[in-house]
Amino acid sequence: QKNKFNVDKARMNVNRHNLLSHDFYHVLFRYDTNYIGEICVQALAGWITNTFPPKYLSFVMSIRECIRYRSLEPFHIFREAVKLAKNLSHHFYLTTYYDKLDMDIEEVREKYNIGVPERYIAFSRKIKDLKLDVIHPEYKDLQVEELLDNTL
């Protein structure tokens, strides 16, 4: 019985990983903790781990936000998050978060091919509850600033 697989321990470990990854996704992918940011983080989680519940949840939530904003843009932002997840280096999910904590955030983004959510950022310019400050309000994300400068 010493080598018997313990389902409860496995579930606890997966849940701990998902909890940690959720917050990391917000920071690394530049999504706020508002409703649309949560849609994107759920989409990332679903496609990175290839699990149905977050894929379905993010899709349904994006449709709800389309109705709320009377625009298809939330759905396009959801699709952009899916694209970012698909373009992500497969090594991202296979490495621990402790390894990433010792790296500069831009180094992590470059190493694992984490793109810029351009549609999300453009939409944030129009919507008051999107602040683009998931790291710290004074943090200067050069790629985001360049994107914003080009849209003015």
XYZ file of N, CA, C and O in Angstrom:
608
model
N 0.812 -1.207 0.000
C 0.000 0.000 0.000
C 0.849 1.263 0.000
O 0.330 2.332 -0.195
N 2.122 1.112 0.225
C 3.012 2.277 0.264
C 3.020 3.026 -1.070
O 3.065 4.242 -1.104
N 2.971 2.320 -2.183
C 3.017 2.939 -3.504
C 1.638 3.155 -4.117
O 1.524 3.473 -5.289
N 0.599 2.971 -3.344
C -0.766 3.132 -3.847
C -1.032 4.600 -4.203
O -0.678 5.504 -3.452
N -1.663 4.802 -5.334
C -1.991 6.154 -5.797
C -3.043 6.767 -4.878
O -4.088 6.177 -4.629
N -2.781 7.971 -4.389
C -3.695 8.653 -3.488
C -4.436 9.744 -4.271
O -3.874 10.786 -4.596
N -5.705 9.492 -4.571
C -6.504 10.413 -5.380
C -6.664 11.761 -4.679
O -6.577 12.810 -5.321
N -6.898 11.748 -3.387
C -7.092 13.008 -2.656
C -5.841 13.886 -2.710
O -5.940 15.094 -2.904
N -4.678 13.290 -2.563
C -3.432 14.066 -2.650
C -3.228 14.605 -4.065
O -2.772 15.729 -4.248
N -3.575 13.805 -5.058
C -3.434 14.249 -6.448
C -4.359 15.427 -6.727
O -3.945 16.414 -7.332
N -5.615 15.331 -6.271
C -6.557 16.444 -6.459
C -6.059 17.705 -5.766
O -6.158 18.798 -6.307
N -5.561 17.553 -4.548
C -5.062 18.707 -3.803
C -3.899 19.356 -4.540
O -3.815 20.577 -4.643
N -3.020 18.548 -5.102
C -1.872 19.076 -5.823
C -2.305 19.797 -7.098
O -1.794 20.877 -7.414
N -3.247 19.238 -7.835
C -3.760 19.881 -9.058
C -4.448 21.191 -8.699
O -4.246 22.212 -9.352
N -5.269 21.180 -7.646
C -5.950 22.406 -7.224
C -4.963 23.485 -6.807
O -5.141 24.657 -7.122
N -3.912 23.096 -6.099
C -2.892 24.066 -5.685
C -2.208 24.652 -6.920
O -1.998 25.856 -7.019
N -1.903 23.795 -7.881
C -1.273 24.264 -9.114
C -2.194 25.231 -9.861
O -1.763 26.271 -10.333
N -3.474 24.892 -9.958
C -4.424 25.762 -10.656
C -4.589 27.102 -9.954
O -4.705 28.141 -10.609
N -4.610 27.104 -8.638
C -4.724 28.354 -7.885
C -3.517 29.243 -8.134
O -3.650 30.434 -8.421
N -2.335 28.675 -8.060
C -1.117 29.446 -8.319
C -1.072 29.935 -9.762
O -0.746 31.087 -10.031
N -1.397 29.061 -10.699
C -1.301 29.439 -12.107
C -2.296 30.541 -12.450
O -1.999 31.410 -13.254
N -3.462 30.531 -11.816
C -4.478 31.548 -12.099
C -3.916 32.956 -11.874
O -4.017 33.821 -12.742
N -3.308 33.185 -10.734
C -2.745 34.506 -10.441
C -1.555 34.827 -11.338
O -1.377 35.968 -11.762
N -0.740 33.810 -11.644
C 0.378 34.017 -12.553
C -0.127 34.430 -13.935
O 0.470 35.284 -14.591
N -1.195 33.818 -14.401
C -1.731 34.154 -15.712
C -2.161 35.617 -15.766
O -1.927 36.290 -16.767
N -2.780 36.085 -14.703
C -3.172 37.504 -14.675
C -1.953 38.402 -14.901
O -1.983 39.319 -15.717
N -0.897 38.138 -14.177
C 0.292 38.991 -14.234
C 1.045 38.814 -15.551
O 1.339 39.783 -16.241
N 1.344 37.583 -15.906
C 2.169 37.334 -17.088
C 1.480 37.731 -18.395
O 2.128 38.237 -19.310
N 0.175 37.525 -18.475
C -0.545 37.820 -19.705
C -1.200 39.196 -19.703
O -1.878 39.573 -20.646
N -1.051 39.946 -18.590
C -1.499 41.343 -18.479
C -3.018 41.513 -18.390
O -3.558 42.505 -18.841
N -3.705 40.552 -17.809
C -5.157 40.648 -17.674
C -5.541 41.115 -16.277
O -5.103 40.536 -15.280
N -6.375 42.158 -16.211
C -6.878 42.649 -14.929
C -7.753 41.589 -14.267
O -8.120 40.588 -14.889
N -8.131 41.855 -13.034
C -8.991 40.930 -12.294
C -10.461 41.330 -12.400
O -11.247 41.063 -11.507
N -10.831 41.956 -13.487
C -12.236 42.282 -13.748
C -12.856 41.130 -14.541
O -12.203 40.132 -14.828
N -14.111 41.296 -14.920
C -14.840 40.202 -15.565
C -14.181 39.747 -16.870
O -14.011 38.551 -17.106
N -13.802 40.682 -17.711
C -13.195 40.296 -18.995
C -11.807 39.681 -18.773
O -11.428 38.720 -19.445
N -11.069 40.204 -17.810
C -9.783 39.599 -17.468
C -9.941 38.164 -16.984
O -9.139 37.281 -17.316
N -10.990 37.915 -16.209
C -11.263 36.554 -15.735
C -11.643 35.630 -16.886
O -11.265 34.461 -16.902
N -12.380 36.157 -17.848
C -12.709 35.364 -19.041
C -11.418 34.902 -19.713
O -11.262 33.735 -20.064
N -10.491 35.823 -19.874
C -9.241 35.518 -20.568
C -8.383 34.525 -19.780
O -7.800 33.606 -20.357
N -8.335 34.697 -18.471
C -7.548 33.775 -17.645
C -8.164 32.371 -17.662
O -7.451 31.371 -17.731
N -9.501 32.289 -17.650
C -10.148 30.980 -17.758
C -9.856 30.341 -19.123
O -9.614 29.137 -19.214
N -9.875 31.162 -20.175
C -9.549 30.639 -21.509
C -8.110 30.122 -21.540
O -7.850 29.025 -22.058
N -7.191 30.893 -20.995
C -5.797 30.443 -20.934
C -5.687 29.114 -20.202
O -5.045 28.179 -20.686
N -6.326 29.026 -19.038
C -6.263 27.800 -18.237
C -6.825 26.610 -19.018
O -6.244 25.517 -18.999
N -7.938 26.833 -19.704
C -8.550 25.747 -20.459
C -7.687 25.237 -21.589
O -7.528 24.029 -21.783
N -7.104 26.158 -22.345
C -6.316 25.727 -23.496
C -4.916 25.274 -23.094
O -4.365 24.369 -23.713
N -4.345 25.856 -22.063
C -3.014 25.418 -21.628
C -3.085 24.005 -21.054
O -2.228 23.172 -21.321
N -4.130 23.725 -20.268
C -4.254 22.407 -19.636
C -5.123 21.443 -20.442
O -5.256 20.287 -20.073
N -5.721 21.934 -21.517
C -6.618 21.146 -22.362
C -7.746 20.516 -21.531
O -8.006 19.318 -21.608
N -8.410 21.370 -20.742
C -9.531 20.917 -19.923
C -10.800 21.654 -20.348
O -10.781 22.856 -20.604
N -11.897 20.912 -20.403
C -13.141 21.446 -20.931
C -13.808 22.507 -20.049
O -14.264 23.538 -20.577
N -13.922 22.330 -18.733
C -14.698 23.309 -17.940
C -14.252 24.761 -18.099
O -15.100 25.623 -18.356
N -12.952 25.089 -17.992
C -12.605 26.506 -18.186
C -12.784 26.980 -19.626
O -13.066 28.154 -19.861
N -12.644 26.082 -20.594
C -12.906 26.459 -21.989
C -14.366 26.863 -22.151
O -14.678 27.914 -22.719
N -15.250 26.019 -21.651
C -16.683 26.280 -21.754
C -17.074 27.532 -20.977
O -17.796 28.394 -21.484
N -16.588 27.638 -19.749
C -16.905 28.787 -18.905
C -16.471 30.094 -19.560
O -17.240 31.059 -19.605
N -15.272 30.137 -20.088
C -14.779 31.377 -20.703
C -15.582 31.731 -21.955
O -15.860 32.904 -22.203
N -15.977 30.722 -22.718
C -16.795 30.978 -23.903
C -18.143 31.584 -23.509
O -18.552 32.613 -24.043
N -18.820 30.962 -22.551
C -20.134 31.437 -22.122
C -20.025 32.832 -21.508
O -20.852 33.717 -21.778
N -19.000 33.049 -20.705
C -18.800 34.369 -20.095
C -18.562 35.433 -21.168
O -19.021 36.569 -21.026
N -17.845 35.079 -22.225
C -17.582 36.066 -23.287
C -18.871 36.451 -24.002
O -19.064 37.619 -24.343
N -19.759 35.491 -24.213
C -21.050 35.792 -24.840
C -21.860 36.726 -23.932
O -22.475 37.688 -24.403
N -21.833 36.451 -22.641
C -22.542 37.317 -21.682
C -22.032 38.754 -21.756
O -22.799 39.712 -21.729
N -20.716 38.912 -21.854
C -20.138 40.253 -21.931
C -20.449 40.931 -23.268
O -20.556 42.149 -23.322
N -20.606 40.153 -24.337
C -21.031 40.730 -25.619
C -22.403 41.374 -25.466
O -22.645 42.478 -25.980
N -23.269 40.703 -24.741
C -24.607 41.249 -24.496
C -24.510 42.492 -23.618
O -25.135 43.516 -23.893
N -23.699 42.407 -22.583
C -23.545 43.540 -21.655
C -23.035 44.788 -22.369
O -23.542 45.891 -22.157
N -22.013 44.626 -23.206
C -21.408 45.780 -23.886
C -22.034 46.067 -25.252
O -21.622 47.015 -25.918
N -22.963 45.216 -25.663
C -23.583 45.360 -26.986
C -22.517 45.449 -28.087
O -22.531 46.339 -28.940
N -21.603 44.514 -27.992
C -20.451 44.500 -28.896
C -19.931 43.065 -28.988
O -20.022 42.306 -28.021
N -19.343 42.713 -30.120
C -18.696 41.411 -30.266
C -17.259 41.414 -29.752
O -16.602 40.381 -29.725
N -16.788 42.573 -29.331
C -15.389 42.684 -28.917
C -15.025 41.741 -27.763
O -13.938 41.145 -27.793
N -15.855 41.557 -26.733
C -15.482 40.579 -25.691
C -15.239 39.168 -26.245
O -14.345 38.465 -25.773
N -16.005 38.766 -27.253
C -15.769 37.458 -27.864
C -14.429 37.448 -28.610
O -13.684 36.472 -28.541
N -14.117 38.538 -29.307
C -12.828 38.627 -30.007
C -11.672 38.619 -29.011
O -10.613 38.038 -29.279
N -11.866 39.242 -27.855
C -10.839 39.238 -26.809
C -10.651 37.829 -26.259
O -9.523 37.385 -26.028
N -11.756 37.111 -26.061
C -11.693 35.702 -25.653
C -10.884 34.897 -26.667
O -9.994 34.117 -26.300
N -11.159 35.071 -27.943
C -10.425 34.336 -28.994
C -8.942 34.716 -28.995
O -8.094 33.883 -29.275
N -8.659 35.982 -28.711
C -7.262 36.411 -28.626
C -6.547 35.668 -27.496
O -5.399 35.239 -27.660
N -7.216 35.501 -26.351
C -6.617 34.758 -25.226
C -6.352 33.308 -25.625
O -5.306 32.739 -25.277
N -7.272 32.716 -26.364
C -7.081 31.343 -26.852
C -5.849 31.283 -27.755
O -5.017 30.385 -27.636
N -5.721 32.259 -28.625
C -4.565 32.311 -29.539
C -3.260 32.459 -28.755
O -2.264 31.796 -29.062
N -3.266 33.315 -27.728
C -2.064 33.473 -26.899
C -1.699 32.152 -26.218
O -0.525 31.800 -26.127
N -2.713 31.428 -25.743
C -2.457 30.133 -25.099
C -1.889 29.129 -26.099
O -0.965 28.375 -25.770
N -2.418 29.124 -27.299
C -1.950 28.178 -28.321
C -0.529 28.499 -28.786
O 0.211 27.601 -29.194
N -0.150 29.774 -28.748
C 1.197 30.172 -29.180
C 2.238 30.035 -28.075
O 3.431 30.196 -28.321
N 1.788 29.743 -26.882
C 2.668 29.623 -25.719
C 3.594 28.422 -25.879
O 3.186 27.370 -26.372
N 4.835 28.573 -25.445
C 5.773 27.452 -25.455
C 5.237 26.329 -24.568
O 4.777 26.571 -23.453
N 5.311 25.096 -25.065
C 4.790 23.967 -24.282
C 5.596 23.739 -22.999
O 5.120 23.092 -22.075
N 6.782 24.299 -22.912
C 7.593 24.168 -21.698
C 7.015 24.973 -20.535
O 7.331 24.721 -19.380
N 6.171 25.939 -20.842
C 5.599 26.802 -19.807
C 4.870 25.996 -18.732
O 5.074 26.196 -17.557
N 4.030 25.078 -19.159
C 3.230 24.299 -18.205
C 4.052 23.215 -17.521
O 3.699 22.744 -16.449
N 5.166 22.844 -18.118
C 5.973 21.750 -17.582
C 7.000 22.201 -16.548
O 7.638 21.367 -15.921
N 7.172 23.494 -16.378
C 8.138 24.002 -15.402
C 7.400 24.530 -14.173
O 6.228 24.879 -14.242
N 8.100 24.586 -13.056
C 7.466 25.050 -11.821
C 7.423 26.573 -11.778
O 8.190 27.260 -12.467
N 6.549 27.077 -10.955
C 6.439 28.525 -10.795
C 7.595 29.080 -9.987
O 7.932 30.249 -10.106
N 8.217 28.232 -9.188
C 9.379 28.685 -8.420
C 10.510 29.088 -9.352
O 11.229 30.044 -9.094
N 10.677 28.363 -10.453
C 11.702 28.718 -11.442
C 11.411 30.085 -12.056
O 12.323 30.881 -12.272
N 10.155 30.353 -12.318
C 9.776 31.614 -12.956
C 9.868 32.801 -12.003
O 10.102 33.929 -12.429
N 9.689 32.554 -10.717
C 9.742 33.644 -9.737
C 11.112 34.302 -9.655
O 11.221 35.473 -9.309
N 12.147 33.558 -9.970
C 13.501 34.101 -9.914
C 13.893 34.858 -11.177
O 14.968 35.412 -11.255
N 13.009 34.867 -12.161
C 13.308 35.529 -13.427
C 12.587 36.875 -13.504
O 11.545 37.070 -12.899
N 13.129 37.792 -14.291
C 12.460 39.045 -14.587
C 11.208 38.730 -15.401
O 11.211 37.821 -16.236
N 10.151 39.471 -15.171
C 8.873 39.178 -15.839
C 8.992 39.245 -17.363
O 8.402 38.430 -18.074
N 9.758 40.168 -17.872
C 9.928 40.262 -19.329
C 10.712 39.072 -19.862
O 10.466 38.606 -20.980
N 11.639 38.577 -19.068
C 12.407 37.393 -19.452
C 11.483 36.167 -19.532
O 11.591 35.353 -20.455
N 10.562 36.041 -18.581
C 9.598 34.938 -18.597
C 8.717 35.040 -19.837
O 8.497 34.058 -20.543
N 8.218 36.234 -20.104
C 7.352 36.429 -21.279
C 8.071 36.068 -22.576
O 7.498 35.438 -23.458
N 9.328 36.463 -22.674
C 10.086 36.165 -23.887
C 10.411 34.675 -23.993
O 10.238 34.067 -25.047
N 10.850 34.086 -22.896
C 11.251 32.672 -22.903
C 10.105 31.750 -23.295
O 10.303 30.766 -24.012
N 8.894 32.060 -22.839
C 7.754 31.179 -23.085
C 6.802 31.697 -24.163
O 5.707 31.192 -24.316
N 7.243 32.695 -24.899
C 6.475 33.245 -26.025
C 5.098 33.757 -25.585
O 4.075 33.438 -26.200
N 5.072 34.537 -24.537
C 3.826 35.124 -24.049
C 3.607 36.437 -24.785
O 4.355 37.398 -24.615
N 2.596 36.458 -25.617
C 2.318 37.627 -26.436
C 1.570 38.719 -25.692
O 1.184 38.566 -24.533
N 1.361 39.804 -26.387
C 0.650 40.961 -25.836
C -0.820 40.869 -26.256
O -1.111 40.704 -27.441
N -1.758 40.980 -25.307
C -3.183 40.934 -25.656
C -3.656 42.273 -26.229
O -4.275 43.089 -25.547
N -3.377 42.493 -27.491
C -3.593 43.797 -28.115
C -5.067 44.225 -28.124
O -5.376 45.379 -27.857
N -5.964 43.313 -28.435
C -7.395 43.666 -28.460
C -7.888 44.015 -27.063
O -8.672 44.943 -26.882
N -7.433 43.250 -26.082
C -7.814 43.521 -24.698
C -7.346 44.921 -24.281
O -8.083 45.691 -23.678
N -6.114 45.244 -24.635
C -5.556 46.556 -24.283
C -6.321 47.664 -24.995
O -6.667 48.684 -24.384
N -6.615 47.474 -26.272
C -7.371 48.488 -27.016
C -8.759 48.680 -26.405
O -9.226 49.815 -26.255
N -9.414 47.587 -26.027
C -10.741 47.669 -25.418
C -10.662 48.349 -24.051
O -11.564 49.078 -23.658
N -9.552 48.143 -23.357
C -9.391 48.744 -22.025
C -9.360 50.265 -22.089
O -9.698 50.929 -21.116
N -8.971 50.788 -23.220
C -8.949 52.246 -23.379
C -10.362 52.820 -23.371
O -10.566 53.974 -23.067
N -11.348 52.000 -23.726
C -12.730 52.454 -23.818
C -13.552 52.152 -22.557
O -14.578 52.769 -22.337
N -13.100 51.184 -21.764
C -13.889 50.693 -20.635
C -13.209 51.096 -19.321
O -12.039 50.812 -19.119
N -13.952 51.717 -18.426
C -13.363 52.258 -17.197
C -12.841 51.209 -16.225
O -11.905 51.464 -15.488
N -13.437 50.012 -16.183
C -13.000 49.033 -15.183
C -11.790 48.209 -15.614
O -11.338 47.345 -14.900
N -11.228 48.490 -16.779
C -10.000 47.839 -17.223
C -8.843 48.809 -17.003
O -8.780 49.848 -17.624
N -7.951 48.452 -16.103
C -6.911 49.397 -15.688
C -5.502 49.055 -16.166
O -4.624 49.870 -16.121
N -5.269 47.817 -16.551
C -3.934 47.369 -16.990
C -2.869 47.589 -15.918
O -1.772 48.048 -16.202
N -3.203 47.275 -14.670
C -2.223 47.453 -13.586
C -2.145 46.220 -12.686
O -2.097 46.321 -11.480
N -2.099 45.041 -13.290
C -2.112 43.815 -12.499
C -0.828 43.583 -11.722
O -0.820 42.828 -10.763
N 0.241 44.208 -12.112
C 1.488 44.030 -11.367
C 1.574 45.097 -10.291
O 1.636 44.813 -9.119
N 1.576 46.322 -10.698
C 1.615 47.471 -9.793
C 1.275 48.691 -10.636
O 1.710 48.788 -11.786
N 0.504 49.617 -10.092
C 0.111 50.786 -10.901
C 1.278 51.573 -11.479
O 1.147 52.219 -12.504
N 2.436 51.481 -10.844
C 3.595 52.238 -11.338
C 4.513 51.417 -12.235
O 5.494 51.934 -12.754
N 4.212 50.123 -12.423
C 5.025 49.284 -13.299
C 4.855 49.740 -14.744
O 3.749 49.980 -15.198
N 5.944 49.883 -15.445
C 5.913 50.340 -16.836
C 6.182 49.154 -17.761
O 7.306 48.695 -17.881
N 5.136 48.674 -18.395
C 5.241 47.596 -19.368
C 5.542 48.247 -20.711
O 4.666 48.859 -21.324
N 6.756 48.131 -21.169
C 7.188 48.838 -22.375
C 6.414 48.412 -23.615
O 6.102 49.249 -24.464
N 6.074 47.132 -23.725
C 5.321 46.681 -24.900
C 3.911 47.271 -24.908
O 3.406 47.660 -25.953
N 3.296 47.360 -23.733
C 1.958 47.950 -23.646
C 2.025 49.443 -23.927
O 1.203 49.985 -24.670
N 3.013 50.127 -23.353
C 3.154 51.559 -23.594
C 3.367 51.860 -25.073
O 2.796 52.801 -25.615
N 4.178 51.035 -25.735
C 4.414 51.226 -27.170
C 3.123 51.022 -27.950
O 2.800 51.802 -28.852
N 2.359 50.007 -27.589
C 1.085 49.743 -28.247
C 0.114 50.909 -28.035
O -0.538 51.363 -28.968
N 0.058 51.421 -26.817
C -0.820 52.550 -26.524
C -0.383 53.810 -27.247
O -1.216 54.574 -27.732
N 0.923 54.038 -27.325
C 1.427 55.207 -28.043
C 1.062 55.156 -29.522
O 0.766 56.180 -30.135
N 1.067 53.954 -30.088
C 0.740 53.798 -31.514
C -0.746 53.919 -31.795
O -1.138 54.094 -32.953
N -1.597 53.800 -30.764
C -3.038 53.897 -30.981
C -3.584 55.279 -30.689
O -4.759 55.533 -30.898
N -2.745 56.154 -30.175
C -3.225 57.520 -29.863
C -3.314 58.373 -31.104
O -2.712 58.252 -32.064
